[in-house]
Structures are given as structure tokens and as C-alpha cells.
Amino acid sequence: SYVLTQPPSVSVAPGQTARITCGGNNIGIRTVHWYRQKPGQAPVLVLYDDTDRPSGIPERFSGSNSGNTATLAISRVEAGDEADFYCQVWDVSSDHVVFGGGTKLTVL
Amino acid sequence: EVQLVESGGGLVHPGGSLRLSCAASGFSVSIYSMNWVRQAPGKGLEWVAYIRREASEEYYVDAVTGRFTMSRDTAKNSVYLQMSSLRVEDTAVYYCARLNHFSGSRRLDYWGQGVLVTVSS
């Protein structure tokens, strides 16, 4: 099964840009999606197809995907952005969803 | 408005069984593939099961294969997860999620609020 690797934690000061990576073998040829999960809540899709935002997600959320790394970037970080973030791809070989291990974003 | 509402969770002894339900509204489960995803306490998301929109096949993570069965009732617009031979390590919040495949990629665009399953003696 395809493996996605995320850093366990990322810390950033308010107003700065947070970058959360998702590593996978040649992930650049796959389509990556990102979810945000706040404590006690269900995950919410915040970015899909590498770079697209669902309605209601602010423009501060952006993404890129190339080579072996996909990245979720959150600009002008606010205290309310603290959450766990998960990347996801579809594993064609096994025909199911695969998640990364998750990254806890802390706003200093 | 799309909504997914899970029910059926609770406390069960090891070796016991439980059936989770996920009632969908705002769309038809007959045209979307559906998934169950779980999250053990303090852990990350783990995909558990998937039923194709054609309902022709189901897929399971190895850890639950042979013990869990996912099914669908289009008349009730619901999906289910029948869990048997439950183990302590099955303790988790279980989420029902819709798979959006219409742009060519496959993402979980709507999630239920989750239901807690606790397996303990």
C-alpha cells in the first residue's frame, strides 16, 4: 500500500506562513487532498486536487505538489488555524483512500 | 444540504458485535461511493471500508477483513458497518464519509460527526 509521510508537528508565529508537507514516492503524479481536524470535530476538506479550495475555505489556504512532496501552505496564520492536518491520496493499486499520519499545527 | 448522521456506537465486550448506521441526506448513496474511516484515541485517521457506488464490491483494511462488513440500503439512503469479533484495538471514533469522484480524483468531501465505539471488558 502507498505510504504518505507527514511531520508530526509544525509551529508558526501568528501572521507567518505555515507549510505542512506530505511525502510519498513520486507523489507529484498523484492528486493530493488535505483535511483539517479541530479537537472533538470531524475532519473537513480544505484543499482538493492539489490546489483547489472548497467553498468556504479562505484564500489563505493553498497547495502544491511536485516530485516526492506535496505541500499545504497557510498564509497569515491565526490562532484559530490550530488543528491537525491530514493529506490523502487514492491508492490505485489497492483501490482505496490512503491518509498521511497527520500534522499538528501549533500557533505560537 | 448534504448531511451524514452516524448512529449505533457504544460499549461492547471483546468478541462482541455492533452495527453502525450512517443516514445520508441531500444526495443519493446510489450514485456516490461511501467510506468508513476511524480514529483511535489520540491517533490519526485510518481508512476502514469502502463500498462502490455500484455496490458491486467492498474493500476493507486488512485489520478488519473477515470481521467487518459494509453494506448499503438505497431505499433508506443509508450505509452500514456490521462489526463482529471486536477487539480492544477497534476502539475508535468511526466516521462515515462520502467519496467525491466526479472531478476524476477521489476525495472525501462530506463527513458525519462520528460515533464512538469502545471495546472493553
Coordinates of C-alpha atoms in Angstrom, one line a residue:
Chain A
S1 CA 0.0 0.0 0.0
Y2 CA 1.1 3.5 -0.8
V3 CA 2.7 5.4 2.2
L4 CA 2.3 9.1 3.0
T5 CA 4.7 10.7 5.4
Q6 CA 3.9 13.9 7.3
P7 CA 5.9 15.7 10.1
P8 CA 4.2 15.2 13.5
S9 CA 4.2 18.8 14.2
V10 CA 4.7 22.3 12.7
S11 CA 4.9 25.5 14.7
V12 CA 4.5 29.0 13.4
A13 CA 4.0 32.5 14.8
P14 CA 0.8 34.4 14.1
G15 CA 0.9 36.2 10.8
Q16 CA 3.5 34.0 9.3
T17 CA 3.1 31.2 6.7
A18 CA 2.8 27.6 7.8
R19 CA 3.9 24.9 5.4
I20 CA 2.9 21.3 6.0
T21 CA 4.5 18.6 3.9
C22 CA 3.3 15.3 2.7
G23 CA 5.9 12.9 1.3
G24 CA 5.3 9.9 -1.0
N25 CA 7.1 8.1 -3.7
N26 CA 6.5 10.2 -6.9
I27 CA 3.5 11.8 -5.2
G28 CA 3.7 14.5 -7.9
I29 CA 1.9 12.3 -10.4
R30 CA -0.9 11.7 -7.9
T31 CA -3.7 14.0 -6.8
V32 CA -3.5 15.1 -3.2
H33 CA -6.2 16.3 -0.9
W34 CA -6.0 17.9 2.5
Y35 CA -8.2 17.8 5.6
R36 CA -8.3 19.9 8.8
Q37 CA -9.5 18.5 12.0
K38 CA -10.0 20.6 15.1
P39 CA -10.3 18.9 18.5
G40 CA -13.5 17.0 19.0
Q41 CA -14.7 17.6 15.5
A42 CA -14.9 15.7 12.3
P43 CA -12.3 16.3 9.5
V44 CA -13.1 18.9 6.9
L45 CA -11.8 19.0 3.4
V46 CA -9.8 22.2 3.0
L47 CA -7.9 21.6 -0.3
Y48 CA -8.5 19.1 -3.1
D49 CA -6.9 18.2 -6.4
D50 CA -3.6 19.6 -5.1
T51 CA -4.6 23.3 -5.3
D52 CA -8.4 23.8 -5.3
R53 CA -10.3 25.1 -2.3
P54 CA -13.9 24.0 -1.5
S55 CA -16.4 26.8 -1.0
G56 CA -16.0 28.5 2.4
I57 CA -12.2 27.8 2.7
P58 CA -10.3 31.1 2.7
E59 CA -7.7 32.0 0.0
R60 CA -5.0 31.8 2.8
F61 CA -5.0 28.0 2.1
S62 CA -3.0 27.0 -0.9
G63 CA -1.2 23.9 -2.1
S64 CA 1.5 22.5 -4.4
N65 CA 2.6 19.0 -5.5
S66 CA 5.7 18.0 -7.3
G67 CA 8.3 15.3 -7.2
N68 CA 8.1 13.4 -3.9
T69 CA 6.4 16.2 -1.8
A70 CA 3.1 17.8 -1.7
T71 CA 2.7 20.9 0.5
L72 CA -0.2 22.7 2.2
A73 CA 0.5 26.4 2.9
I74 CA -1.5 28.5 5.2
S75 CA -0.6 32.2 5.0
R76 CA -1.3 34.9 7.6
V77 CA -1.7 32.2 10.2
E78 CA -4.2 32.9 13.0
A79 CA -4.7 31.3 16.4
G80 CA -7.9 29.7 15.0
D81 CA -5.9 27.7 12.5
E82 CA -4.5 25.4 15.2
A83 CA -5.6 21.9 14.2
D84 CA -4.4 18.6 12.9
F85 CA -4.0 18.4 9.1
Y86 CA -4.0 15.2 7.1
C87 CA -3.1 14.6 3.4
Q88 CA -4.8 11.9 1.4
V89 CA -4.4 10.2 -2.0
W90 CA -6.2 7.4 -3.8
D91 CA -4.2 4.2 -4.0
V92 CA -5.0 2.8 -7.4
S93 CA -3.3 -0.5 -6.8
S94 CA -5.4 -1.3 -3.7
D95 CA -8.4 0.9 -4.7
H96 CA -8.9 2.8 -1.5
V97 CA -8.1 6.0 0.4
V98 CA -4.7 6.5 2.0
F99 CA -4.1 9.1 4.7
G100 CA -0.9 10.6 5.9
G101 CA -0.1 10.3 9.6
G102 CA -1.3 13.8 10.3
T103 CA 0.5 17.0 11.4
K104 CA -0.4 19.1 14.4
L105 CA -0.2 22.8 13.6
T106 CA 0.6 25.0 16.6
V107 CA 0.3 28.8 16.5
L108 CA 2.9 30.2 18.9
Chain B
E1 CA -27.7 20.4 2.2
V2 CA -25.6 17.2 2.4
Q3 CA -25.6 15.6 5.8
L4 CA -24.3 12.3 7.2
V5 CA -25.5 11.1 10.6
E6 CA -24.0 8.1 12.2
S7 CA -25.5 6.0 15.0
G8 CA -25.1 2.7 16.7
G9 CA -21.9 3.2 18.6
G10 CA -21.4 2.2 22.2
L11 CA -19.6 0.0 24.7
V12 CA -19.1 -3.7 23.8
H13 CA -17.1 -6.5 25.2
P14 CA -14.2 -8.1 23.3
G15 CA -15.6 -10.6 20.9
G16 CA -18.9 -8.8 20.6
S17 CA -20.7 -7.3 17.7
L18 CA -22.1 -3.9 16.8
R19 CA -23.8 -2.4 13.8
L20 CA -23.1 1.2 12.8
S21 CA -25.5 3.1 10.6
C22 CA -25.0 6.2 8.5
A23 CA -28.1 8.1 7.3
A24 CA -27.5 10.3 4.3
S25 CA -29.5 13.3 3.2
G26 CA -29.1 15.8 0.4
F27 CA -27.8 13.2 -2.0
S28 CA -28.3 9.6 -3.0
V29 CA -25.9 6.9 -1.8
S30 CA -26.7 5.1 -5.1
I31 CA -24.6 7.5 -7.1
Y32 CA -21.7 8.0 -4.6
S33 CA -19.3 5.5 -3.2
M34 CA -19.2 5.6 0.6
N35 CA -16.4 5.0 3.2
W36 CA -15.9 4.4 6.8
V37 CA -12.9 6.0 8.5
R38 CA -11.9 5.5 12.1
Q39 CA -9.7 7.4 14.6
A40 CA -8.4 5.7 17.7
P41 CA -8.0 7.9 20.8
G42 CA -5.1 10.3 20.2
K43 CA -4.3 8.8 16.8
G44 CA -4.6 9.7 13.2
L45 CA -7.2 8.8 10.6
E46 CA -7.4 5.2 9.3
W47 CA -9.5 4.2 6.4
V48 CA -11.6 1.1 7.3
A49 CA -14.0 0.2 4.5
Y50 CA -15.4 1.4 1.1
I51 CA -18.4 0.4 -0.9
R52 CA -18.5 1.2 -4.6
R53 CA -21.5 3.3 -5.8
E54 CA -22.4 0.3 -8.0
A55 CA -22.4 -1.7 -4.7
S56 CA -20.7 -4.4 -6.7
E57 CA -17.7 -4.5 -4.4
E58 CA -16.5 -3.6 -1.0
Y59 CA -12.9 -3.1 0.2
Y60 CA -11.5 -3.4 3.8
V61 CA -8.3 -2.6 5.6
D62 CA -6.5 -5.8 6.4
A63 CA -7.1 -5.4 10.2
V64 CA -10.8 -5.8 9.8
T65 CA -11.1 -8.1 6.8
G66 CA -13.3 -11.1 7.7
R67 CA -14.7 -9.3 10.8
F68 CA -16.4 -6.2 9.4
T69 CA -19.0 -6.0 6.6
M70 CA -20.1 -2.8 4.9
S71 CA -23.5 -2.6 3.2
R72 CA -25.9 -0.2 1.7
D73 CA -29.7 0.3 1.6
T74 CA -30.7 2.7 -1.2
A75 CA -34.3 2.7 -0.1
K76 CA -33.3 4.1 3.3
N77 CA -30.4 6.1 1.7
S78 CA -28.1 4.7 4.3
V79 CA -24.9 2.7 4.7
Y80 CA -23.9 0.3 7.5
L81 CA -20.9 -1.2 9.1
Q82 CA -21.5 -4.6 10.7
M83 CA -18.7 -5.2 13.1
S84 CA -18.1 -8.6 14.7
S85 CA -15.3 -10.3 16.7
L86 CA -14.5 -6.9 18.1
R87 CA -11.1 -6.3 19.6
V88 CA -9.8 -3.7 22.1
E89 CA -7.8 -2.2 19.2
D90 CA -11.1 -1.5 17.3
T91 CA -11.9 1.2 19.9
A92 CA -12.2 4.5 17.9
V93 CA -14.5 7.2 16.6
Y94 CA -16.0 5.9 13.4
Y95 CA -16.8 8.4 10.7
C96 CA -18.9 7.9 7.6
A97 CA -17.7 9.9 4.6
R98 CA -18.8 10.4 1.0
L99 CA -16.4 9.9 -1.8
N100 CA -16.5 12.5 -4.5
H101 CA -15.1 11.1 -7.7
F102 CA -16.7 13.4 -10.2
S103 CA -13.6 15.6 -11.0
G104 CA -11.6 12.5 -11.8
S105 CA -9.9 12.4 -8.4
R106 CA -11.3 10.8 -5.3
R107 CA -11.7 12.8 -2.1
L108 CA -13.9 12.6 1.0
D109 CA -15.9 15.8 0.6
Y110 CA -18.5 15.2 3.4
W111 CA -18.1 13.6 6.8
G112 CA -20.5 12.7 9.5
Q113 CA -20.0 13.8 13.1
G114 CA -18.6 10.4 14.1
V115 CA -19.7 7.7 16.5
L116 CA -17.6 6.3 19.4
V117 CA -17.1 2.5 19.6
T118 CA -15.5 1.3 22.8
V119 CA -14.4 -2.3 23.1
S120 CA -13.5 -3.1 26.7
S121 CA -14.1 -5.8 29.3

